[in-house]
Every structure is written in C-alpha cells, then in structure tokens.
C-alpha cells in the first residue's frame, strides 16, 4: 500500500479517538491540561503532514499510536476521578448546608428580644415565655415589619414582657393546681390573646389601605376641572384610609390600657405577702378590671 495512503488511513483511524479524548480533557479541566492535549494533537498532525517518509514518518506514527492508548486512558481516569470527587463534594455541601438551613429557618422570623421555637398552639404557658412565638404572633410580627409599623412592634414587645413578668409572679405566689392560679391565668391569657388578635386586625387594616396613594389623590383633588364623579371616588378613598387609621390608632390606645391593667395586676400579686389584708381585695378588683378589659378589647368600646 502506498505510504501516503497508509499515512492518511492510520491518521483517520487514530485521530478520531484522540479527538474524543481531547473533548473529554477539555470538559471542565484546567487550561493547562487542555493546552497540553491540543499541543500534542497539533504537533503530531504537523509532523505527519510535513514528512511522510523515513524516520520522521515512522516517528509520527509511533507517537500517534502511543497517544491512542495513553490519552484515552488519562481522560477516562480523570473523568472517573472528577465524577467521584464531584459526588463527594455534593455530599459534603449538602451536609454543610443542613445546619445552615436550620439556623436560617429559626432566624427567619422577627427577633424582637426572643427567638421563635414555634409552639403548637397560642395558649399562654410557662414554656411560651422562654422566648418562643406562636404562629399567629409570627404572622402578625411579619406583617408589622412589612409595613414598618415600628410603634406597634415596640408595643407588642412591651406587652409580651409584661405578661411574662405577670406569669412569673403568678407561678411564684400560687401553685399551678390552685383555683386562684387558674382564674388569673385564664383571664390574663384571654386578655393577651385578645391583644394578639387586635394586632392582627391592625396588620389587616394597614394592608387594606396600602394601595391607597394619598399623594396621588390630593394632587387630583387640586384639579379645578375634575369631574364630579371622579372627585367623589377620590374622596371616598380618602375616607376609607382615614377610617382605617382611626381604627388602628384605637387598637394602639386600648393596648396601652391593657398594659396599665397588667401592671396593676402584677403589682397586686407581688403585694400579697407584704399586705395580706388588702392583697385579696386588690386582686379581686384587678381581676374584675381584667374582665372589663377583655370585654372592651372584644367590642372595641373605648368610650366606656
């Protein structure tokens, strides 16, 4: 067979697997590895094209033949190591991310002064004052933060602190199985949950008027040629916004009253040992005031 025909036949047989090997090396490996593979292919092809006789031709065929075996082996070994190391890295990354995900899920809720552990219900218990929030509280807090209602957030934190102090003193003064303990706990729990409900209402009111653009409305109302129907519609939106703000202010006002009543009850509880004669009367009066506050919280009768 003619040496040129033999040359191109061998190049055709050997070159294809080497190109495949080069693509394996090229996929994701370093620039140095790709440069070596490409240089080797260019060198062998150049030698074969420039000299097809004698020692140069034989040397080219020898190098080409060795490359057919060596480069695929290197490529397959590196590919195997890459896959193995990739699986190991993915496992390590997954294990490393698990605690991070757990931490982010615990801190994704607002941390006023405590951390959320998500209790099963909304009831007031000794454990719930260790820093955990109920789901209702978390939803309410998220809404307040969304609308940047800083005052309402601070108020809730203060209310929560006062309820926590009250419960600690109640547990100190009475045993859990005492009837008196249950009476004050149940009444105060109702009052606290009423506050949470009203702050949820506060968030809903804020959300309901979030789409009302006061600047736009006021600018439109200054138009002397504004159609009467448009003017009436704009005024109606202003009224809706004003009514919502009025109710929101009412919620904050009654919460201030609740905090005062809780301070009174807490003070009465703490005075039992030092003023035994008056302590019982103060507590009964405080309990009655709590019941009144519960009713006012539910009905929103702030005038009485």
PDB file of C-alpha atoms in Angstrom:
ATOM      1  CA  UNK A   1       0.000   0.000   0.000  1.00  0.00           C
ATOM      2  CA  UNK A   2       1.250   3.484  -0.880  1.00  0.00           C
ATOM      3  CA  UNK A   3       2.858   5.172   2.134  1.00  0.00           C
ATOM      4  CA  UNK A   4       0.683   8.282   1.714  1.00  0.00           C
ATOM      5  CA  UNK A   5      -2.482   6.187   1.629  1.00  0.00           C
ATOM      6  CA  UNK A   6      -1.219   4.256   4.645  1.00  0.00           C
ATOM      7  CA  UNK A   7      -0.479   7.525   6.418  1.00  0.00           C
ATOM      8  CA  UNK A   8      -3.938   9.031   5.936  1.00  0.00           C
ATOM      9  CA  UNK A   9      -5.600   5.718   6.776  1.00  0.00           C
ATOM     10  CA  UNK A  10      -3.728   5.485  10.066  1.00  0.00           C
ATOM     11  CA  UNK A  11      -4.379   9.145  10.818  1.00  0.00           C
ATOM     12  CA  UNK A  12      -8.090   8.573  10.196  1.00  0.00           C
ATOM     13  CA  UNK A  13      -8.138   5.549  12.494  1.00  0.00           C
ATOM     14  CA  UNK A  14      -6.037   7.104  15.254  1.00  0.00           C
ATOM     15  CA  UNK A  15      -7.174  10.708  15.051  1.00  0.00           C
ATOM     16  CA  UNK A  16     -10.863  10.184  15.836  1.00  0.00           C
ATOM     17  CA  UNK A  17     -10.389   8.554  19.261  1.00  0.00           C
ATOM     18  CA  UNK A  18      -7.803  11.195  20.134  1.00  0.00           C
ATOM     19  CA  UNK A  19     -10.240  13.990  19.278  1.00  0.00           C
ATOM     20  CA  UNK A  20     -12.799  12.297  21.527  1.00  0.00           C
ATOM     21  CA  UNK A  21     -10.182  12.087  24.268  1.00  0.00           C
ATOM     22  CA  UNK A  22      -9.357  15.752  23.821  1.00  0.00           C
ATOM     23  CA  UNK A  23     -13.005  16.681  24.290  1.00  0.00           C
ATOM     24  CA  UNK A  24     -13.032  14.647  27.488  1.00  0.00           C
ATOM     25  CA  UNK A  25      -9.992  16.511  28.724  1.00  0.00           C
ATOM     26  CA  UNK A  26     -11.478  19.808  27.589  1.00  0.00           C
ATOM     27  CA  UNK A  27     -14.697  19.403  29.565  1.00  0.00           C
ATOM     28  CA  UNK A  28     -14.123  21.072  32.902  1.00  0.00           C
ATOM     29  CA  UNK A  29     -10.376  20.548  33.263  1.00  0.00           C
ATOM     30  CA  UNK A  30      -7.695  23.152  33.722  1.00  0.00           C
ATOM     31  CA  UNK A  31      -6.372  25.328  30.915  1.00  0.00           C
ATOM     32  CA  UNK A  32      -3.011  23.636  31.263  1.00  0.00           C
ATOM     33  CA  UNK A  33      -4.452  20.164  30.616  1.00  0.00           C
ATOM     34  CA  UNK A  34      -6.387  21.400  27.596  1.00  0.00           C
ATOM     35  CA  UNK A  35      -3.314  23.194  26.240  1.00  0.00           C
ATOM     36  CA  UNK A  36      -1.171  20.043  26.530  1.00  0.00           C
ATOM     37  CA  UNK A  37      -3.769  17.905  24.745  1.00  0.00           C
ATOM     38  CA  UNK A  38      -4.240  20.451  21.972  1.00  0.00           C
ATOM     39  CA  UNK A  39      -0.470  20.958  21.532  1.00  0.00           C
ATOM     40  CA  UNK A  40       0.086  17.231  21.271  1.00  0.00           C
ATOM     41  CA  UNK A  41      -2.545  16.853  18.561  1.00  0.00           C
ATOM     42  CA  UNK A  42      -1.193  19.845  16.628  1.00  0.00           C
ATOM     43  CA  UNK A  43       2.376  18.580  16.880  1.00  0.00           C
ATOM     44  CA  UNK A  44       1.622  15.062  15.644  1.00  0.00           C
ATOM     45  CA  UNK A  45      -0.530  16.352  12.789  1.00  0.00           C
ATOM     46  CA  UNK A  46       2.153  18.841  11.719  1.00  0.00           C
ATOM     47  CA  UNK A  47       4.890  16.206  11.720  1.00  0.00           C
ATOM     48  CA  UNK A  48       2.719  13.834   9.712  1.00  0.00           C
ATOM     49  CA  UNK A  49       1.843  16.434   7.077  1.00  0.00           C
ATOM     50  CA  UNK A  50       5.384  17.786   6.665  1.00  0.00           C
ATOM     51  CA  UNK A  51       7.180  14.499   6.488  1.00  0.00           C
ATOM     52  CA  UNK A  52       5.703  11.260   5.221  1.00  0.00           C
ATOM     53  CA  UNK A  53       8.850   9.319   4.545  1.00  0.00           C
ATOM     54  CA  UNK A  54      11.596   7.734   6.517  1.00  0.00           C
ATOM     55  CA  UNK A  55      12.385   8.381  10.147  1.00  0.00           C
ATOM     56  CA  UNK A  56      10.083  11.410  10.520  1.00  0.00           C
ATOM     57  CA  UNK A  57       7.070   9.459   9.250  1.00  0.00           C
ATOM     58  CA  UNK A  58       7.836   6.441  11.430  1.00  0.00           C
ATOM     59  CA  UNK A  59       8.330   8.681  14.456  1.00  0.00           C
ATOM     60  CA  UNK A  60       4.972  10.365  13.826  1.00  0.00           C
ATOM     61  CA  UNK A  61       3.159   7.049  13.512  1.00  0.00           C
ATOM     62  CA  UNK A  62       4.814   5.799  16.714  1.00  0.00           C
ATOM     63  CA  UNK A  63       3.817   8.922  18.673  1.00  0.00           C
ATOM     64  CA  UNK A  64       0.332   8.776  17.214  1.00  0.00           C
ATOM     65  CA  UNK A  65      -0.045   5.123  18.131  1.00  0.00           C
ATOM     66  CA  UNK A  66       1.127   5.701  21.699  1.00  0.00           C
ATOM     67  CA  UNK A  67      -1.227   8.640  22.017  1.00  0.00           C
ATOM     68  CA  UNK A  68      -4.184   6.498  21.006  1.00  0.00           C
ATOM     69  CA  UNK A  69      -3.643   4.374  24.108  1.00  0.00           C
ATOM     70  CA  UNK A  70      -2.284   6.931  26.566  1.00  0.00           C
ATOM     71  CA  UNK A  71      -4.616   9.906  26.096  1.00  0.00           C
ATOM     72  CA  UNK A  72      -7.902   7.940  26.341  1.00  0.00           C
ATOM     73  CA  UNK A  73      -6.645   6.214  29.489  1.00  0.00           C
ATOM     74  CA  UNK A  74      -5.693   9.548  31.059  1.00  0.00           C
ATOM     75  CA  UNK A  75      -9.003  11.072  30.018  1.00  0.00           C
ATOM     76  CA  UNK A  76     -11.088   8.206  31.398  1.00  0.00           C
ATOM     77  CA  UNK A  77      -9.146   8.142  34.690  1.00  0.00           C
ATOM     78  CA  UNK A  78      -9.520  11.890  35.145  1.00  0.00           C
ATOM     79  CA  UNK A  79     -13.182  11.735  34.246  1.00  0.00           C
ATOM     80  CA  UNK A  80     -13.725   8.966  36.804  1.00  0.00           C
ATOM     81  CA  UNK A  81     -11.898  10.943  39.496  1.00  0.00           C
ATOM     82  CA  UNK A  82     -13.875  14.051  38.588  1.00  0.00           C
ATOM     83  CA  UNK A  83     -17.199  12.241  38.938  1.00  0.00           C
ATOM     84  CA  UNK A  84     -16.139  10.642  42.219  1.00  0.00           C
ATOM     85  CA  UNK A  85     -14.853  13.906  43.689  1.00  0.00           C
ATOM     86  CA  UNK A  86     -17.946  15.716  42.472  1.00  0.00           C
ATOM     87  CA  UNK A  87     -20.221  13.266  44.285  1.00  0.00           C
ATOM     88  CA  UNK A  88     -18.139  13.615  47.441  1.00  0.00           C
ATOM     89  CA  UNK A  89     -18.248  17.419  47.252  1.00  0.00           C
ATOM     90  CA  UNK A  90     -22.008  17.411  46.724  1.00  0.00           C
ATOM     91  CA  UNK A  91     -22.487  15.207  49.765  1.00  0.00           C
ATOM     92  CA  UNK A  92     -20.223  17.439  51.831  1.00  0.00           C
ATOM     93  CA  UNK A  93     -22.006  20.568  50.622  1.00  0.00           C
ATOM     94  CA  UNK A  94     -25.380  19.042  51.412  1.00  0.00           C
ATOM     95  CA  UNK A  95     -24.272  18.093  54.920  1.00  0.00           C
ATOM     96  CA  UNK A  96     -22.742  21.517  55.437  1.00  0.00           C
ATOM     97  CA  UNK A  97     -25.893  23.298  54.324  1.00  0.00           C
ATOM     98  CA  UNK A  98     -28.242  21.364  56.604  1.00  0.00           C
ATOM     99  CA  UNK A  99     -27.345  23.195  59.829  1.00  0.00           C
ATOM    100  CA  UNK A 100     -27.231  26.472  57.925  1.00  0.00           C
ATOM    101  CA  UNK A 101     -30.776  25.894  56.637  1.00  0.00           C
ATOM    102  CA  UNK A 102     -31.915  25.045  60.157  1.00  0.00           C
ATOM    103  CA  UNK A 103     -30.380  28.192  61.561  1.00  0.00           C
ATOM    104  CA  UNK A 104     -31.927  30.388  58.837  1.00  0.00           C
ATOM    105  CA  UNK A 105     -35.339  28.845  59.443  1.00  0.00           C
ATOM    106  CA  UNK A 106     -35.027  29.685  63.142  1.00  0.00           C
ATOM    107  CA  UNK A 107     -33.926  33.275  62.492  1.00  0.00           C
ATOM    108  CA  UNK A 108     -36.196  33.988  59.525  1.00  0.00           C
ATOM    109  CA  UNK A 109     -38.859  35.195  61.946  1.00  0.00           C
ATOM    110  CA  UNK A 110     -38.555  38.535  63.642  1.00  0.00           C
ATOM    111  CA  UNK A 111     -36.461  38.528  66.777  1.00  0.00           C
ATOM    112  CA  UNK A 112     -37.547  41.412  68.960  1.00  0.00           C
ATOM    113  CA  UNK A 113     -35.865  40.170  72.103  1.00  0.00           C
ATOM    114  CA  UNK A 114     -36.535  36.434  71.878  1.00  0.00           C
ATOM    115  CA  UNK A 115     -36.153  33.554  69.450  1.00  0.00           C
ATOM    116  CA  UNK A 116     -39.050  31.650  67.876  1.00  0.00           C
ATOM    117  CA  UNK A 117     -39.469  27.945  68.568  1.00  0.00           C
ATOM    118  CA  UNK A 118     -42.997  27.614  67.124  1.00  0.00           C
ATOM    119  CA  UNK A 119     -45.201  26.167  69.833  1.00  0.00           C
ATOM    120  CA  UNK A 120     -48.136  24.018  68.812  1.00  0.00           C
ATOM    121  CA  UNK A 121     -50.856  26.418  69.981  1.00  0.00           C
ATOM    122  CA  UNK A 122     -51.378  30.004  71.071  1.00  0.00           C
ATOM    123  CA  UNK A 123     -52.012  29.375  74.758  1.00  0.00           C
ATOM    124  CA  UNK A 124     -50.009  31.064  77.483  1.00  0.00           C
ATOM    125  CA  UNK A 125     -47.766  28.593  79.286  1.00  0.00           C
ATOM    126  CA  UNK A 126     -44.602  28.812  81.325  1.00  0.00           C
ATOM    127  CA  UNK A 127     -42.603  27.500  78.382  1.00  0.00           C
ATOM    128  CA  UNK A 128     -44.073  30.050  75.984  1.00  0.00           C
ATOM    129  CA  UNK A 129     -42.473  32.905  77.915  1.00  0.00           C
ATOM    130  CA  UNK A 130     -38.968  31.493  77.414  1.00  0.00           C
ATOM    131  CA  UNK A 131     -38.801  33.320  74.098  1.00  0.00           C
ATOM    132  CA  UNK A 132     -40.982  31.415  71.651  1.00  0.00           C
ATOM    133  CA  UNK A 133     -43.693  32.832  69.412  1.00  0.00           C
ATOM    134  CA  UNK A 134     -46.897  31.196  68.267  1.00  0.00           C
ATOM    135  CA  UNK A 135     -47.706  31.026  64.576  1.00  0.00           C
ATOM    136  CA  UNK A 136     -50.294  33.772  64.997  1.00  0.00           C
ATOM    137  CA  UNK A 137     -47.690  36.003  66.645  1.00  0.00           C
ATOM    138  CA  UNK A 138     -45.135  35.286  63.935  1.00  0.00           C
ATOM    139  CA  UNK A 139     -47.615  36.172  61.184  1.00  0.00           C
ATOM    140  CA  UNK A 140     -48.577  39.351  62.983  1.00  0.00           C
ATOM    141  CA  UNK A 141     -44.961  40.392  63.571  1.00  0.00           C
ATOM    142  CA  UNK A 142     -44.042  39.741  59.932  1.00  0.00           C
ATOM    143  CA  UNK A 143     -46.894  41.978  58.824  1.00  0.00           C
ATOM    144  CA  UNK A 144     -45.870  44.788  61.157  1.00  0.00           C
ATOM    145  CA  UNK A 145     -42.318  44.638  59.860  1.00  0.00           C
ATOM    146  CA  UNK A 146     -43.512  44.543  56.249  1.00  0.00           C
ATOM    147  CA  UNK A 147     -45.300  47.863  56.723  1.00  0.00           C
ATOM    148  CA  UNK A 148     -42.623  49.309  59.031  1.00  0.00           C
ATOM    149  CA  UNK A 149     -45.058  49.740  61.924  1.00  0.00           C
ATOM    150  CA  UNK A 150     -42.319  50.293  64.495  1.00  0.00           C
ATOM    151  CA  UNK A 151     -44.584  51.637  67.229  1.00  0.00           C
ATOM    152  CA  UNK A 152     -46.896  48.627  67.087  1.00  0.00           C
ATOM    153  CA  UNK A 153     -43.882  46.293  67.186  1.00  0.00           C
ATOM    154  CA  UNK A 154     -42.450  48.008  70.249  1.00  0.00           C
ATOM    155  CA  UNK A 155     -45.843  47.948  71.898  1.00  0.00           C
ATOM    156  CA  UNK A 156     -46.206  44.216  71.334  1.00  0.00           C
ATOM    157  CA  UNK A 157     -42.758  43.602  72.791  1.00  0.00           C
ATOM    158  CA  UNK A 158     -43.647  45.585  75.914  1.00  0.00           C
ATOM    159  CA  UNK A 159     -46.976  43.787  76.247  1.00  0.00           C
ATOM    160  CA  UNK A 160     -45.248  40.453  75.953  1.00  0.00           C
ATOM    161  CA  UNK A 161     -42.688  41.384  78.573  1.00  0.00           C
ATOM    162  CA  UNK A 162     -45.411  42.471  80.994  1.00  0.00           C
ATOM    163  CA  UNK A 163     -47.365  39.254  80.510  1.00  0.00           C
ATOM    164  CA  UNK A 164     -44.183  37.287  81.106  1.00  0.00           C
ATOM    165  CA  UNK A 165     -43.487  39.107  84.370  1.00  0.00           C
ATOM    166  CA  UNK A 166     -47.098  38.597  85.438  1.00  0.00           C
ATOM    167  CA  UNK A 167     -46.923  34.855  84.801  1.00  0.00           C
ATOM    168  CA  UNK A 168     -43.644  34.503  86.687  1.00  0.00           C
ATOM    169  CA  UNK A 169     -45.082  36.239  89.752  1.00  0.00           C
ATOM    170  CA  UNK A 170     -48.322  34.254  89.488  1.00  0.00           C
ATOM    171  CA  UNK A 171     -46.374  30.996  89.441  1.00  0.00           C
ATOM    172  CA  UNK A 172     -44.349  32.190  92.414  1.00  0.00           C
ATOM    173  CA  UNK A 173     -47.371  33.154  94.518  1.00  0.00           C
ATOM    174  CA  UNK A 174     -49.669  30.229  93.709  1.00  0.00           C
ATOM    175  CA  UNK A 175     -49.292  26.572  92.864  1.00  0.00           C
ATOM    176  CA  UNK A 176     -50.386  25.539  89.405  1.00  0.00           C
ATOM    177  CA  UNK A 177     -53.178  23.350  90.777  1.00  0.00           C
ATOM    178  CA  UNK A 178     -54.699  26.135  92.881  1.00  0.00           C
ATOM    179  CA  UNK A 179     -58.037  27.541  91.737  1.00  0.00           C
ATOM    180  CA  UNK A 180     -56.799  31.107  92.155  1.00  0.00           C
ATOM    181  CA  UNK A 181     -53.880  30.420  89.846  1.00  0.00           C
ATOM    182  CA  UNK A 182     -56.206  29.093  87.177  1.00  0.00           C
ATOM    183  CA  UNK A 183     -58.610  32.029  87.446  1.00  0.00           C
ATOM    184  CA  UNK A 184     -55.947  34.658  86.944  1.00  0.00           C
ATOM    185  CA  UNK A 185     -54.078  32.673  84.328  1.00  0.00           C
ATOM    186  CA  UNK A 186     -57.184  32.067  82.221  1.00  0.00           C
ATOM    187  CA  UNK A 187     -58.338  35.667  82.442  1.00  0.00           C
ATOM    188  CA  UNK A 188     -54.931  37.081  81.624  1.00  0.00           C
ATOM    189  CA  UNK A 189     -54.450  34.573  78.835  1.00  0.00           C
ATOM    190  CA  UNK A 190     -57.704  35.742  77.238  1.00  0.00           C
ATOM    191  CA  UNK A 191     -56.555  39.327  77.507  1.00  0.00           C
ATOM    192  CA  UNK A 192     -53.182  38.552  75.944  1.00  0.00           C
ATOM    193  CA  UNK A 193     -54.681  36.590  73.056  1.00  0.00           C
ATOM    194  CA  UNK A 194     -57.146  39.430  72.543  1.00  0.00           C
ATOM    195  CA  UNK A 195     -54.210  41.793  72.121  1.00  0.00           C
ATOM    196  CA  UNK A 196     -52.633  39.470  69.548  1.00  0.00           C
ATOM    197  CA  UNK A 197     -55.939  39.249  67.661  1.00  0.00           C
ATOM    198  CA  UNK A 198     -56.268  43.014  67.585  1.00  0.00           C
ATOM    199  CA  UNK A 199     -52.719  43.476  66.358  1.00  0.00           C
ATOM    200  CA  UNK A 200     -53.527  41.007  63.606  1.00  0.00           C
ATOM    201  CA  UNK A 201     -56.504  43.212  62.822  1.00  0.00           C
ATOM    202  CA  UNK A 202     -54.091  46.159  62.835  1.00  0.00           C
ATOM    203  CA  UNK A 203     -51.983  44.456  60.155  1.00  0.00           C
ATOM    204  CA  UNK A 204     -55.056  43.684  58.041  1.00  0.00           C
ATOM    205  CA  UNK A 205     -56.212  47.291  58.244  1.00  0.00           C
ATOM    206  CA  UNK A 206     -52.760  48.513  57.239  1.00  0.00           C
ATOM    207  CA  UNK A 207     -52.675  46.106  54.334  1.00  0.00           C
ATOM    208  CA  UNK A 208     -56.177  47.065  53.200  1.00  0.00           C
ATOM    209  CA  UNK A 209     -55.184  50.702  52.667  1.00  0.00           C
ATOM    210  CA  UNK A 210     -51.656  50.074  51.405  1.00  0.00           C
ATOM    211  CA  UNK A 211     -52.841  50.561  47.834  1.00  0.00           C
ATOM    212  CA  UNK A 212     -54.332  53.987  48.501  1.00  0.00           C
ATOM    213  CA  UNK A 213     -51.915  56.660  47.263  1.00  0.00           C
ATOM    214  CA  UNK A 214     -52.622  59.811  49.257  1.00  0.00           C
ATOM    215  CA  UNK A 215     -50.243  61.964  47.212  1.00  0.00           C
ATOM    216  CA  UNK A 216     -51.990  60.953  44.015  1.00  0.00           C
ATOM    217  CA  UNK A 217     -55.434  61.613  45.484  1.00  0.00           C
ATOM    218  CA  UNK A 218     -54.505  65.031  46.868  1.00  0.00           C
ATOM    219  CA  UNK A 219     -52.911  66.027  43.584  1.00  0.00           C
ATOM    220  CA  UNK A 220     -56.010  65.002  41.645  1.00  0.00           C
ATOM    221  CA  UNK A 221     -58.327  66.828  44.024  1.00  0.00           C
ATOM    222  CA  UNK A 222     -56.490  70.089  43.300  1.00  0.00           C
ATOM    223  CA  UNK A 223     -57.637  69.915  39.697  1.00  0.00           C
ATOM    224  CA  UNK A 224     -60.375  72.534  39.319  1.00  0.00           C
ATOM    225  CA  UNK A 225     -61.765  70.811  36.227  1.00  0.00           C
ATOM    226  CA  UNK A 226     -62.027  67.382  37.840  1.00  0.00           C
ATOM    227  CA  UNK A 227     -65.277  65.597  37.068  1.00  0.00           C
ATOM    228  CA  UNK A 228     -67.668  65.331  39.999  1.00  0.00           C
ATOM    229  CA  UNK A 229     -67.816  61.533  39.861  1.00  0.00           C
ATOM    230  CA  UNK A 230     -64.021  61.318  39.969  1.00  0.00           C
ATOM    231  CA  UNK A 231     -63.904  63.734  42.875  1.00  0.00           C
ATOM    232  CA  UNK A 232     -66.449  61.682  44.820  1.00  0.00           C
ATOM    233  CA  UNK A 233     -64.488  58.486  44.195  1.00  0.00           C
ATOM    234  CA  UNK A 234     -61.249  60.102  45.375  1.00  0.00           C
ATOM    235  CA  UNK A 235     -62.906  61.492  48.499  1.00  0.00           C
ATOM    236  CA  UNK A 236     -64.353  58.059  49.245  1.00  0.00           C
ATOM    237  CA  UNK A 237     -60.871  56.543  49.111  1.00  0.00           C
ATOM    238  CA  UNK A 238     -59.607  59.229  51.466  1.00  0.00           C
ATOM    239  CA  UNK A 239     -62.417  58.386  53.861  1.00  0.00           C
ATOM    240  CA  UNK A 240     -61.563  54.691  53.755  1.00  0.00           C
ATOM    241  CA  UNK A 241     -57.942  55.498  54.551  1.00  0.00           C
ATOM    242  CA  UNK A 242     -58.897  57.842  57.391  1.00  0.00           C
ATOM    243  CA  UNK A 243     -61.288  55.319  58.949  1.00  0.00           C
ATOM    244  CA  UNK A 244     -58.649  52.593  58.821  1.00  0.00           C
ATOM    245  CA  UNK A 245     -56.072  54.827  60.513  1.00  0.00           C
ATOM    246  CA  UNK A 246     -58.601  55.778  63.178  1.00  0.00           C
ATOM    247  CA  UNK A 247     -59.257  52.133  63.995  1.00  0.00           C
ATOM    248  CA  UNK A 248     -55.533  51.386  64.000  1.00  0.00           C
ATOM    249  CA  UNK A 249     -54.944  54.214  66.473  1.00  0.00           C
ATOM    250  CA  UNK A 250     -57.745  52.790  68.602  1.00  0.00           C
ATOM    251  CA  UNK A 251     -56.008  49.423  68.731  1.00  0.00           C
ATOM    252  CA  UNK A 252     -52.783  51.005  69.957  1.00  0.00           C
ATOM    253  CA  UNK A 253     -54.682  53.064  72.531  1.00  0.00           C
ATOM    254  CA  UNK A 254     -56.504  50.109  74.055  1.00  0.00           C
ATOM    255  CA  UNK A 255     -53.264  48.149  74.142  1.00  0.00           C
ATOM    256  CA  UNK A 256     -51.778  50.916  76.287  1.00  0.00           C
ATOM    257  CA  UNK A 257     -54.717  50.485  78.646  1.00  0.00           C
ATOM    258  CA  UNK A 258     -54.129  46.738  78.711  1.00  0.00           C
ATOM    259  CA  UNK A 259     -50.502  47.304  79.720  1.00  0.00           C
ATOM    260  CA  UNK A 260     -51.617  49.530  82.572  1.00  0.00           C
ATOM    261  CA  UNK A 261     -54.078  46.898  83.822  1.00  0.00           C
ATOM    262  CA  UNK A 262     -51.411  44.209  83.646  1.00  0.00           C
ATOM    263  CA  UNK A 263     -49.065  46.381  85.698  1.00  0.00           C
ATOM    264  CA  UNK A 264     -51.825  46.814  88.287  1.00  0.00           C
ATOM    265  CA  UNK A 265     -52.495  43.077  88.495  1.00  0.00           C
ATOM    266  CA  UNK A 266     -48.784  42.286  88.675  1.00  0.00           C
ATOM    267  CA  UNK A 267     -48.288  44.823  91.443  1.00  0.00           C
ATOM    268  CA  UNK A 268     -51.228  43.355  93.366  1.00  0.00           C
ATOM    269  CA  UNK A 269     -49.809  39.855  93.044  1.00  0.00           C
ATOM    270  CA  UNK A 270     -46.436  40.997  94.317  1.00  0.00           C
ATOM    271  CA  UNK A 271     -48.019  42.727  97.323  1.00  0.00           C
ATOM    272  CA  UNK A 272     -49.803  39.657  98.706  1.00  0.00           C
ATOM    273  CA  UNK A 273     -47.051  38.706 101.160  1.00  0.00           C
ATOM    274  CA  UNK A 274     -46.453  42.254 102.429  1.00  0.00           C
ATOM    275  CA  UNK A 275     -50.089  43.365 102.640  1.00  0.00           C
ATOM    276  CA  UNK A 276     -52.032  40.202 103.277  1.00  0.00           C
ATOM    277  CA  UNK A 277     -55.193  42.010 104.390  1.00  0.00           C
ATOM    278  CA  UNK A 278     -55.522  44.203 101.318  1.00  0.00           C
ATOM    279  CA  UNK A 279     -53.943  41.792  98.897  1.00  0.00           C
ATOM    280  CA  UNK A 280     -57.043  39.706  98.273  1.00  0.00           C
ATOM    281  CA  UNK A 281     -59.249  42.747  97.682  1.00  0.00           C
ATOM    282  CA  UNK A 282     -56.696  44.262  95.283  1.00  0.00           C
ATOM    283  CA  UNK A 283     -56.513  41.035  93.332  1.00  0.00           C
ATOM    284  CA  UNK A 284     -60.277  40.724  93.070  1.00  0.00           C
ATOM    285  CA  UNK A 285     -60.522  44.306  91.875  1.00  0.00           C
ATOM    286  CA  UNK A 286     -57.700  43.735  89.403  1.00  0.00           C
ATOM    287  CA  UNK A 287     -59.375  40.579  88.118  1.00  0.00           C
ATOM    288  CA  UNK A 288     -62.621  42.469  87.572  1.00  0.00           C
ATOM    289  CA  UNK A 289     -60.712  45.130  85.665  1.00  0.00           C
ATOM    290  CA  UNK A 290     -59.157  42.424  83.520  1.00  0.00           C
ATOM    291  CA  UNK A 291     -62.612  41.063  82.699  1.00  0.00           C
ATOM    292  CA  UNK A 292     -63.747  44.567  81.761  1.00  0.00           C
ATOM    293  CA  UNK A 293     -60.680  44.992  79.560  1.00  0.00           C
ATOM    294  CA  UNK A 294     -61.388  41.673  77.840  1.00  0.00           C
ATOM    295  CA  UNK A 295     -64.870  42.874  77.003  1.00  0.00           C
ATOM    296  CA  UNK A 296     -63.606  46.213  75.755  1.00  0.00           C
ATOM    297  CA  UNK A 297     -60.946  44.526  73.667  1.00  0.00           C
ATOM    298  CA  UNK A 298     -63.526  42.280  72.047  1.00  0.00           C
ATOM    299  CA  UNK A 299     -66.116  45.024  71.441  1.00  0.00           C
ATOM    300  CA  UNK A 300     -63.745  47.946  70.951  1.00  0.00           C
ATOM    301  CA  UNK A 301     -65.889  50.143  73.167  1.00  0.00           C
ATOM    302  CA  UNK A 302     -63.185  52.651  74.009  1.00  0.00           C
ATOM    303  CA  UNK A 303     -65.576  55.342  75.198  1.00  0.00           C
ATOM    304  CA  UNK A 304     -66.620  53.492  78.349  1.00  0.00           C
TER     305      UNK A 304
END
